[in-house]
Short mmCIF file of C-alpha atoms and ligand atoms in Angstrom, two decimals:
data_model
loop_
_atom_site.label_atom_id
_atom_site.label_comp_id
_atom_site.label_asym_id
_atom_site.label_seq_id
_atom_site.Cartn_x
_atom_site.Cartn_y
_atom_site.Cartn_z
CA UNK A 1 -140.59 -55.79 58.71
CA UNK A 2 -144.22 -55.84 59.20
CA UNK A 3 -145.63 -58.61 61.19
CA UNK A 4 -148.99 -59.73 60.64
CA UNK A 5 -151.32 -62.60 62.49
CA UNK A 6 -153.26 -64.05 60.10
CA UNK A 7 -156.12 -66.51 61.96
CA UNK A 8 -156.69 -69.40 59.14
CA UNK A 9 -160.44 -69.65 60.42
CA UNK A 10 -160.87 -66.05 60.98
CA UNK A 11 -159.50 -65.45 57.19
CA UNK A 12 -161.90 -68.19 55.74
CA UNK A 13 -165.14 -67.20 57.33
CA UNK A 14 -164.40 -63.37 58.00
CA UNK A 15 -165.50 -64.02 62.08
CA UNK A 16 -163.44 -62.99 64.46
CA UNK A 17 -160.92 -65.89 66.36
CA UNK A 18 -159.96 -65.58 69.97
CA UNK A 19 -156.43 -64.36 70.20
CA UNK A 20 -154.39 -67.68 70.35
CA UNK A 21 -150.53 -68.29 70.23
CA UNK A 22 -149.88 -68.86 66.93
CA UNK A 23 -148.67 -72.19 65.86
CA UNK A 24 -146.20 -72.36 62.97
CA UNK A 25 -144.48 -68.71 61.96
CA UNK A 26 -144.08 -68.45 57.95
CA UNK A 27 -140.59 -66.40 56.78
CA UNK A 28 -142.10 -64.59 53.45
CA UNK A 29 -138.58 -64.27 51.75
CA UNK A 30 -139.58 -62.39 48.56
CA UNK A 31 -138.16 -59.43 46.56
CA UNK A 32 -140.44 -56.36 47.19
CA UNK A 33 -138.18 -54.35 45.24
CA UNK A 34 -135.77 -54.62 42.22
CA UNK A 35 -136.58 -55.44 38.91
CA UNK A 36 -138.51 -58.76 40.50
CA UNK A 37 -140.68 -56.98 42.65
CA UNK A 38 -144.18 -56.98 40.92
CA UNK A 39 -143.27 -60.86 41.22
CA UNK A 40 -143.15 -60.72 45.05
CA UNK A 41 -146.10 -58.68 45.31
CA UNK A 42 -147.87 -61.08 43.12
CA UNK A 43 -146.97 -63.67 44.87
CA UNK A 44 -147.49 -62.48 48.51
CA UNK A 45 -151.07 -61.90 47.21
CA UNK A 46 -151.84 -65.50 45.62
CA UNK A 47 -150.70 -66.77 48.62
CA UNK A 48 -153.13 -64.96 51.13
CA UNK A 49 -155.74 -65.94 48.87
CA UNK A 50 -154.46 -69.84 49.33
CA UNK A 51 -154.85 -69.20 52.95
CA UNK A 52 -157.96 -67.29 52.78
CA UNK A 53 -159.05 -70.35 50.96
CA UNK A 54 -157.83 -73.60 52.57
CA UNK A 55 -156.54 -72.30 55.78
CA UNK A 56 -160.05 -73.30 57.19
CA UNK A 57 -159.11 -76.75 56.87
CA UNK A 58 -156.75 -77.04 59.55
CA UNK A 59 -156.99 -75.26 63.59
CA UNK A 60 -153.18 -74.31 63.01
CA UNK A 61 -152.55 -70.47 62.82
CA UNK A 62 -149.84 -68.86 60.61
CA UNK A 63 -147.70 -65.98 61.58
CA UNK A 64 -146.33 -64.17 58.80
CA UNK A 65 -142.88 -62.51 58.89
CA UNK A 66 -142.12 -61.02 55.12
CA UNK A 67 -138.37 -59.84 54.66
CA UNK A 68 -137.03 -58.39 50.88
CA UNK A 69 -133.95 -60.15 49.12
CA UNK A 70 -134.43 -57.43 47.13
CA UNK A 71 -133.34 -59.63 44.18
CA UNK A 72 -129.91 -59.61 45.39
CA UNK A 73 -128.47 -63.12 46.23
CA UNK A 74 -126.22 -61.08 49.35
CA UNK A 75 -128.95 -59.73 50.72
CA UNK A 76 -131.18 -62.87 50.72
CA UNK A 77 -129.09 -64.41 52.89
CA UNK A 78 -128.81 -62.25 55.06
CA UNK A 79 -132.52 -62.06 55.20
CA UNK A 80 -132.94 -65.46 54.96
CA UNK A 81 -130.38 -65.97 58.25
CA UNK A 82 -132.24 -63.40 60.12
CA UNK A 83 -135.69 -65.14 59.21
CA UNK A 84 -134.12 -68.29 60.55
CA UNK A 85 -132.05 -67.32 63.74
CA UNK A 86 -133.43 -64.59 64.91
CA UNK A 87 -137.41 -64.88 63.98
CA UNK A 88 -137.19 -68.72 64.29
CA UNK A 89 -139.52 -69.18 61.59
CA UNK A 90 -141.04 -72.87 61.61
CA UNK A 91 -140.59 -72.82 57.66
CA UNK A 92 -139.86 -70.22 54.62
CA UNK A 93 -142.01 -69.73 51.45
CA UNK A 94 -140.61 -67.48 48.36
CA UNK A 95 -137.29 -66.80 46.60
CA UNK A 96 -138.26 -65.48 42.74
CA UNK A 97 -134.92 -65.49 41.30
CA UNK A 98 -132.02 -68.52 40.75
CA UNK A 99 -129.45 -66.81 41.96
CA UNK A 100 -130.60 -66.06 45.04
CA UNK A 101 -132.22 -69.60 45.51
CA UNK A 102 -128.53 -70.56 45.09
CA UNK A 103 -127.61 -68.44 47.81
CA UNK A 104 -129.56 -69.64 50.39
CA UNK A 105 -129.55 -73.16 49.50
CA UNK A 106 -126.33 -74.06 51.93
CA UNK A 107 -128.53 -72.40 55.11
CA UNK A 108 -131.80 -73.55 54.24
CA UNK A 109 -130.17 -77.32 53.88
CA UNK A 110 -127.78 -76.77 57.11
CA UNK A 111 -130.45 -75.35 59.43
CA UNK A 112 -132.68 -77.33 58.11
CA UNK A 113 -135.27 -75.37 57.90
CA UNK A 114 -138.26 -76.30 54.94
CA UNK A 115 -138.16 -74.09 52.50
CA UNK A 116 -141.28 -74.30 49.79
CA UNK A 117 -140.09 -72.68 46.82
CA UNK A 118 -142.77 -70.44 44.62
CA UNK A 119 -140.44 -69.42 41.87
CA UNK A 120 -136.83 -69.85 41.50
CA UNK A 121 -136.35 -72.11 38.67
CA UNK A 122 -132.64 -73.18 39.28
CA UNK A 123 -132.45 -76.90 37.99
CA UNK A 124 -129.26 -77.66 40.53
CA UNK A 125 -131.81 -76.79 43.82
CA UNK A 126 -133.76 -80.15 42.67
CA UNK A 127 -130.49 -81.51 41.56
CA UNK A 128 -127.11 -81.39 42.41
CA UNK A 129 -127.91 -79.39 45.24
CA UNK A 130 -131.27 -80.66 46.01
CA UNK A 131 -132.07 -81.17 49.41
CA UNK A 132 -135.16 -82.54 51.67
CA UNK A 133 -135.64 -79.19 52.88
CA UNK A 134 -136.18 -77.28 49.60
CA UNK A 135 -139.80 -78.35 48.40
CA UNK A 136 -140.57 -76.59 44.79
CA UNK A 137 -143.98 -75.62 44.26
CA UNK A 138 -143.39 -73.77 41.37
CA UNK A 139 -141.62 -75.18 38.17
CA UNK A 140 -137.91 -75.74 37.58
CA UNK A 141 -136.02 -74.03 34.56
CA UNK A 142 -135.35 -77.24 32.65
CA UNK A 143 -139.10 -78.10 33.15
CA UNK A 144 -140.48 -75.25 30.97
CA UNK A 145 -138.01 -74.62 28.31
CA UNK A 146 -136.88 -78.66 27.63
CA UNK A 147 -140.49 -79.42 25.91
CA UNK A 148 -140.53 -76.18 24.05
CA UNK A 149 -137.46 -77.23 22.51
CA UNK A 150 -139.02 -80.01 21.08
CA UNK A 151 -142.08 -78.78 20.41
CA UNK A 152 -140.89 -75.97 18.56
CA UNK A 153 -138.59 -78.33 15.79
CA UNK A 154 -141.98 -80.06 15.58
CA UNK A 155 -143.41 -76.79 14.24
CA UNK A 156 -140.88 -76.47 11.68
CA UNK A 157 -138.60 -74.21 13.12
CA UNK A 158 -135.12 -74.59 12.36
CA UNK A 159 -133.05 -72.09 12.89
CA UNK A 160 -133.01 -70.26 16.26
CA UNK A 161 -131.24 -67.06 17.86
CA UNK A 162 -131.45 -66.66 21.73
CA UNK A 163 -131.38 -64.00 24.15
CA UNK A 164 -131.24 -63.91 28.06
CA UNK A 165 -130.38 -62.22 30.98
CA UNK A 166 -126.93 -63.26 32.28
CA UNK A 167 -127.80 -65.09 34.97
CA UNK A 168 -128.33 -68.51 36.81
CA UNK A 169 -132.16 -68.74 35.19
CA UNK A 170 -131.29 -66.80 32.00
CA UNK A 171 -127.92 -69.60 31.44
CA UNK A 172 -130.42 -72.70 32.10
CA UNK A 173 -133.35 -71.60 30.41
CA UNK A 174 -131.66 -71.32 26.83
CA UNK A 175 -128.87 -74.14 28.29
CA UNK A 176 -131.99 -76.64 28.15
CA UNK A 177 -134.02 -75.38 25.22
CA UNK A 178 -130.97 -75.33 22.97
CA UNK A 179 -130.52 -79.33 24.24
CA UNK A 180 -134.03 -80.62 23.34
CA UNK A 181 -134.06 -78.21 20.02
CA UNK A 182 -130.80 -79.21 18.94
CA UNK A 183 -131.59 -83.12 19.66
CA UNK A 184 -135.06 -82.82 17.71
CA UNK A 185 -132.58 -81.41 14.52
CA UNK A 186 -132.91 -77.47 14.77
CA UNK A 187 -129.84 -75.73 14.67
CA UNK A 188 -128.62 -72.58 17.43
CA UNK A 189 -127.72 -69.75 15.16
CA UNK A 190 -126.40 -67.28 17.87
CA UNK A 191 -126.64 -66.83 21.42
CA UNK A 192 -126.30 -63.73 23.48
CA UNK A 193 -126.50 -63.38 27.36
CA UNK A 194 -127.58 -59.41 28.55
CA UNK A 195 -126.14 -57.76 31.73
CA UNK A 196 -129.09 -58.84 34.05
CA UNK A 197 -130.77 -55.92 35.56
CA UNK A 198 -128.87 -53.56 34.28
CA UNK A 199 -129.96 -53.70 30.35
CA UNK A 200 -132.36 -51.05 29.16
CA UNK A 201 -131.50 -50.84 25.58
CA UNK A 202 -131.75 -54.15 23.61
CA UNK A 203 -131.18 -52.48 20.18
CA UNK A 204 -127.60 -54.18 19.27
CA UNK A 205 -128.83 -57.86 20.62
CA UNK A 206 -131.97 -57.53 18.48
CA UNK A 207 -130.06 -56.26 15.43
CA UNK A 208 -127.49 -58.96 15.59
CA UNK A 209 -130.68 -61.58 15.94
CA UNK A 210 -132.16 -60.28 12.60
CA UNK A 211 -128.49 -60.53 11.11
CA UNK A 212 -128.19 -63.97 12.38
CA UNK A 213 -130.66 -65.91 9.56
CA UNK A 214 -132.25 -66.96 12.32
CA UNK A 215 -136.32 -68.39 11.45
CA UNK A 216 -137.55 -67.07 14.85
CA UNK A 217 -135.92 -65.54 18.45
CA UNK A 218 -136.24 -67.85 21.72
CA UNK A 219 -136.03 -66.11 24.71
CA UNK A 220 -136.05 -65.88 28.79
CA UNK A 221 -137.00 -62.67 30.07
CA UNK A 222 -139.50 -61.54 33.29
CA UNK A 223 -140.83 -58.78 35.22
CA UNK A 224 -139.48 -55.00 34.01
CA UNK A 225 -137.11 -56.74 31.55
CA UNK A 226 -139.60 -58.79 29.67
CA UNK A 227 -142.10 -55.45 29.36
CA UNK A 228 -139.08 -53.55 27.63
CA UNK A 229 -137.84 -56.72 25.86
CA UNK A 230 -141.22 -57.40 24.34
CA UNK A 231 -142.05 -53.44 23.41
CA UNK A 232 -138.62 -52.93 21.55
CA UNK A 233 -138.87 -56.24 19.73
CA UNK A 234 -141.82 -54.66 17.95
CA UNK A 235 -140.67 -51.29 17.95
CA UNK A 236 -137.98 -52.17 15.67
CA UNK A 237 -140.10 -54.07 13.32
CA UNK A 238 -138.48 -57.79 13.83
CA UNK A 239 -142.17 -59.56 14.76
CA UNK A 240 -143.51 -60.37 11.43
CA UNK A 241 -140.31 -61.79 10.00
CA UNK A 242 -138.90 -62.81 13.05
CA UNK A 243 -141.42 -64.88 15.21
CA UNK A 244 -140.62 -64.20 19.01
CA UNK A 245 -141.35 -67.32 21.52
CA UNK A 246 -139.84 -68.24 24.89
CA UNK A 247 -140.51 -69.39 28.07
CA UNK A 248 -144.01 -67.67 29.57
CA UNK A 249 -142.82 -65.21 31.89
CA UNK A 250 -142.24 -63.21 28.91
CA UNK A 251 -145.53 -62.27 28.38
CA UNK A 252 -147.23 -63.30 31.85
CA UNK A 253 -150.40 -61.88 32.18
CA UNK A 254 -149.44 -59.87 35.21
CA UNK A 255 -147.48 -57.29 32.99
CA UNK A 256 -148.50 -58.55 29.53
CA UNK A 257 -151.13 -55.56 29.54
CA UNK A 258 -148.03 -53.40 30.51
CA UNK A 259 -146.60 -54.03 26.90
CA UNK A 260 -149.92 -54.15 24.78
CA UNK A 261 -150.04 -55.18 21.10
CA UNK A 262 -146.50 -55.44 20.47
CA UNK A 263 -146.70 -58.77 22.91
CA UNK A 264 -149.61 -60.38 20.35
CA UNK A 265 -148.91 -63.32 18.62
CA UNK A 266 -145.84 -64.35 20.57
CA UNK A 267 -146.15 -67.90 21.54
CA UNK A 268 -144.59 -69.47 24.89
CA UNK A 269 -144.47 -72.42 27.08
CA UNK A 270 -145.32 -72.17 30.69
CA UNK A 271 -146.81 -74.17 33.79
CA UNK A 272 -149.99 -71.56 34.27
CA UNK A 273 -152.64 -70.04 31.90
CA UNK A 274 -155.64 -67.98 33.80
CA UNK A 275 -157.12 -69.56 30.16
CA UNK A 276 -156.80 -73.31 31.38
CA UNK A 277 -160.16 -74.74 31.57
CA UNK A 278 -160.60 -76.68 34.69
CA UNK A 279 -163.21 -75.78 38.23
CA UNK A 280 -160.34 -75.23 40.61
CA UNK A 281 -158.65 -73.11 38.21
CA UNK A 282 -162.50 -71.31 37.77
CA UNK A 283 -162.48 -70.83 41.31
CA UNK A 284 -158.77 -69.89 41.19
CA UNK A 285 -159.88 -66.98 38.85
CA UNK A 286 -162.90 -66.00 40.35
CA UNK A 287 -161.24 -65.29 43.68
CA UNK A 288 -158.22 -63.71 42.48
CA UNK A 289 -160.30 -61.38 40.09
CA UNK A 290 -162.36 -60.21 42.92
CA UNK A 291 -159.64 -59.18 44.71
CA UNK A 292 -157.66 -57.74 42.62
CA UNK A 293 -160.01 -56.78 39.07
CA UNK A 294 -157.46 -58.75 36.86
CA UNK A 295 -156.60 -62.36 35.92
CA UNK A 296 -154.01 -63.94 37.81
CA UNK A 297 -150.67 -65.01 37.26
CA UNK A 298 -147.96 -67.78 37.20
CA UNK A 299 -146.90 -65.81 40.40
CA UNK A 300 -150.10 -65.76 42.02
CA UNK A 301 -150.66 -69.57 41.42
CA UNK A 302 -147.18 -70.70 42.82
CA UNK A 303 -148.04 -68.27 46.03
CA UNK A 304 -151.20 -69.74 45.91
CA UNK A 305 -150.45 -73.34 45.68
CA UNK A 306 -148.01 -72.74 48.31
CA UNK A 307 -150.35 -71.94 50.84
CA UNK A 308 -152.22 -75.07 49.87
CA UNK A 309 -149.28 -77.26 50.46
CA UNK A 310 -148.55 -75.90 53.88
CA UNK A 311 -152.67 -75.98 54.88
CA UNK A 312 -152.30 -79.95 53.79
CA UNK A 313 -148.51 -80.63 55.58
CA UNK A 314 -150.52 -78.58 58.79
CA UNK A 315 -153.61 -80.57 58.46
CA UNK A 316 -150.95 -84.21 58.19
CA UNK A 317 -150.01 -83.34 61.99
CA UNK A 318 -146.76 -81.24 60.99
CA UNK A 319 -146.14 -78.60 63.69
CA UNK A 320 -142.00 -77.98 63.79
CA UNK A 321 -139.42 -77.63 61.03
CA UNK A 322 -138.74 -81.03 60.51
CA UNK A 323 -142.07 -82.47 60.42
CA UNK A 324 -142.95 -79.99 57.91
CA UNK A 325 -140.32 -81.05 55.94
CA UNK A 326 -141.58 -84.29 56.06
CA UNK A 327 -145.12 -83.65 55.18
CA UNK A 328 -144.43 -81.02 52.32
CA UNK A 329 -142.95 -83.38 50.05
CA UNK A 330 -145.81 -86.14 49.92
CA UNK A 331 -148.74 -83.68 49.41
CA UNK A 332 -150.41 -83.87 45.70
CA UNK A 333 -153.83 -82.58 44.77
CA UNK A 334 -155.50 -81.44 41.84
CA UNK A 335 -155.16 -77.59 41.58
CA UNK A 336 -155.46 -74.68 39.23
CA UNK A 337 -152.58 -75.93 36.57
CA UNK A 338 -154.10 -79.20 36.60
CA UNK A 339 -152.69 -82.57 38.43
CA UNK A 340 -149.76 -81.58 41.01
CA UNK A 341 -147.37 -84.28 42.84
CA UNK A 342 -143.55 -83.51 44.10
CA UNK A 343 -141.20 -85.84 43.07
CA UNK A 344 -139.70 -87.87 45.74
CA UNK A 345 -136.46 -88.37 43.95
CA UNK A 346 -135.37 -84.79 43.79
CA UNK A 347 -138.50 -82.62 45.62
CA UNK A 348 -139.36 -81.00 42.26
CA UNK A 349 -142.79 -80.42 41.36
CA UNK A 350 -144.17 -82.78 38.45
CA UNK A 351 -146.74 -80.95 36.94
CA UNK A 352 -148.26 -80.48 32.84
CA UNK A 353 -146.34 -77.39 30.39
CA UNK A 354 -148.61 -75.52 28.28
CA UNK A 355 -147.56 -73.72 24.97
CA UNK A 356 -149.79 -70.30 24.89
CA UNK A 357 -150.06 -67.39 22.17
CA UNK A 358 -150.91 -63.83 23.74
CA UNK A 359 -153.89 -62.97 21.59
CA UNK A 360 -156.49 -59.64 21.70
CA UNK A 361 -159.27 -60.55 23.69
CA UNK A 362 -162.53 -58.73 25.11
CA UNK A 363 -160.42 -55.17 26.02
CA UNK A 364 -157.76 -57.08 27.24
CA UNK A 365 -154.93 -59.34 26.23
CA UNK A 366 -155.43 -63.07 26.74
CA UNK A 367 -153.97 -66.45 26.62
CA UNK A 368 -154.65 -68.90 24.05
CA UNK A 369 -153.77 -72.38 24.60
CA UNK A 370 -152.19 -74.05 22.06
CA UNK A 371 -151.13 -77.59 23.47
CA UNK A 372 -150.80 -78.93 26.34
CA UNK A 373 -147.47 -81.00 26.60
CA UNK A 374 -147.54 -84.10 29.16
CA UNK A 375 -146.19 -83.80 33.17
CA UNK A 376 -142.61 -85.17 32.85
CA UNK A 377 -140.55 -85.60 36.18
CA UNK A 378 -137.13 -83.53 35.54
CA UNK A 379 -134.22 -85.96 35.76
CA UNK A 380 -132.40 -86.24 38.92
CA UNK A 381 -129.67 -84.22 37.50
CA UNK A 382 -126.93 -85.56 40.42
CA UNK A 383 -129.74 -85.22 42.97
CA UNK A 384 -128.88 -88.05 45.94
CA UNK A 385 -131.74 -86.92 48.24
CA UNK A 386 -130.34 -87.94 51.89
CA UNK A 387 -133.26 -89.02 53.85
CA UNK A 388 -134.89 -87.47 56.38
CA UNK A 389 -134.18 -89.03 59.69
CA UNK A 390 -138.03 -88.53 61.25
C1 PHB B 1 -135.50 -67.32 38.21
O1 PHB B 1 -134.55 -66.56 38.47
O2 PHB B 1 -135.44 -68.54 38.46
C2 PHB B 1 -136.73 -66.77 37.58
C3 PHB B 1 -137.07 -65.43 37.75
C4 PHB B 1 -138.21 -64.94 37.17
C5 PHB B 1 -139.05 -65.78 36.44
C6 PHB B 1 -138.72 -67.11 36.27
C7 PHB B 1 -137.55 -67.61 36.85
O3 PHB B 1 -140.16 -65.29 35.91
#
């Protein structure tokens, strides 16, 4: 694939850098295609505005090598091997989906290369599995959907019917909402887990939700899925009697204007709001919206943020794999979500969960926060983190 030299000096001030060796080489490992591949593009973007942004901070260059898993975990790894053997990359940034995050896992952790994750949610990466090689900048699956549990039994809800795709994310995501919203006394009325990627009609799962006396549907959906999960929800009538809520993905702003009103009033739980009022996020926004004329995304932030963590590991001295890895995990700063640290016992990211309604705004649908639930470290969940030996 496409290899581009991206000068961090040259990108921050638009002058032109001498030509100079470059010093760490970046493996993008992101789907470009498949039903995730808005999500890699999104991504890829927030995270050359991260180095557009912050890459003036530090003399060392990045080389960017981008490969596609194309959302399939096979493929990843074969990616992810040739990113690693054959490009020697000094460190990878990416992987959207679980499954393919438990792919890789085994050869990031064995080559020990750093990985810095800016999506995958699977809980076992920063648990069982977790490793001081795999650094997650984005959010984990238990992180998002464990407080919505709770906070939705504080709402009143008690009776819930859940959908997701059937898949290491999908399983987790209801998996650790059911816990917290079973725990704070609501009761699981039915369950159903779709064929991922290859559902397109969600007719029989959404009639056997309104049969289920359910008081409202919680569900996990993203990217193409989540625009025809949200559209037929509506179409067949279900929102007024049968509140939908979930984790944010669902109605992320990067394709929420891709399902239109029938994704109003549907109220979710997420690490990123383009709505949260703080001056990085301002500048966040500002820079993201003159590049691309739209608000940014959960995506974009993680890519983003990503970028920032590398400029900082960079600007700590790191200049080979395992001083990276090193480095990666003790950066915190204060970003566009708000206070960020990684969590030495498992390399998770610690970081606040906000619950959002998609509501009409000024020709455009927008996020409305409704509470903002307190940063909560994940439990180790069987993660013994071996130490690094540098
Ligand atoms: C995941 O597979 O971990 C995943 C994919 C898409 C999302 C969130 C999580 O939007």
């Amino acid at each position: 694939m496409k290899r581009s030299l991206l000068a961090a000096l040259g990108l921050a001030t638009g002058l032109a850098v001498p030509a100079a060796a470059e010093d760490l080489t970046v493996g993008l490992l992101l789907p470009f295609s498949g039903v995730y591949a808005s999500l890699g593009n999104e991504i890829e973007t927030g995270f050359n505005l991260g180095l557009a942004a912050f890459g003036g901070e530090t003399e060392t260059t990045f080389e960017i090598v981008r490969e596609d898993t194309e959302v399939k975990p096979p493929v990843a790894l074969g990616k992810a091997k040739k990113l690693i053997l054959q490009e020697k990359v000094d460190v990878m940034v990416g992987v959207v989906s679980s499954g393919v995050l438990g792919a890789v896992r085994d050869m990031v952790h064995g080559a020990g290369v750093p990985l810095i994750v800016a999506n995958a949610g699977n809980d076992e990466a920063t648990g069982a599995a977790c490793s001081p090689y795999i650094t997650r900048m984005s959010f984990s699956n238990g992180q998002i959907n464990r407080p919505m549990g709770t906070w939705m039994a504080e709402q009143g809800i008690e009776k819930v019917f859940t959908l997701a795709p059937d898949y290491a994310a999908g399983r987790q995501m209801i998996d650790r909402f059911s816990q917290s919203f079973t725990a704070a006394g609501g009761e699981i009325v039915g369950q159903e887990f779709t064929p991922f990627q290859k559902t397109q009609d969600f007719g029989p799962y959404l009639a056997q939700a309104k049969a289920s006396g359910a008081d409202a549907v919680y569900v996990f959906y993203a990217g193409g899925e989540a625009i025809s999960f949200v559209k037929q929800y509506d179409s067949f009538g279900l929102k007024a009697d049968l509140p939908l809520y979930g984790s944010g993905f669902l109605t992320s702003p990067l394709y929420v204007n891709a399902q239109g009103e029938a994704a109003e009033g549907v109220i979710t739980a997420l690490h990123y709001a383009p709505t949260i009022d703080n001056p990085a996020n301002a500048a966040f926004v500002a820079a993201f919206t003159a590049e691309t004329g739209r608000a940014p995304s959960e995506f974009a932030v993680q890519g983003y943020d990503a970028a920032r963590v590398l400029v900082e590991a960079a600007k700590a001295g790191a200049t080979d794999r395992a001083s990276l890895a090193h480095a990666l995990r003790q950066v915190s700063f204060e970003g566009p979500r708000g206070k960020l640290a990684i969590d030495p016992a498992t390399n998770n990211i610690i970081q606040p969960v906000y619950v959002y309604e998609t509501v009409a705004g000024e020709g455009a649908l927008t996020q409305k926060v409704l509470a903002q639930l307190p940063a909560e470290a994940d439990p180790a969940n069987g993660c013994e983190m071996v130490p690094l030996s540098n």
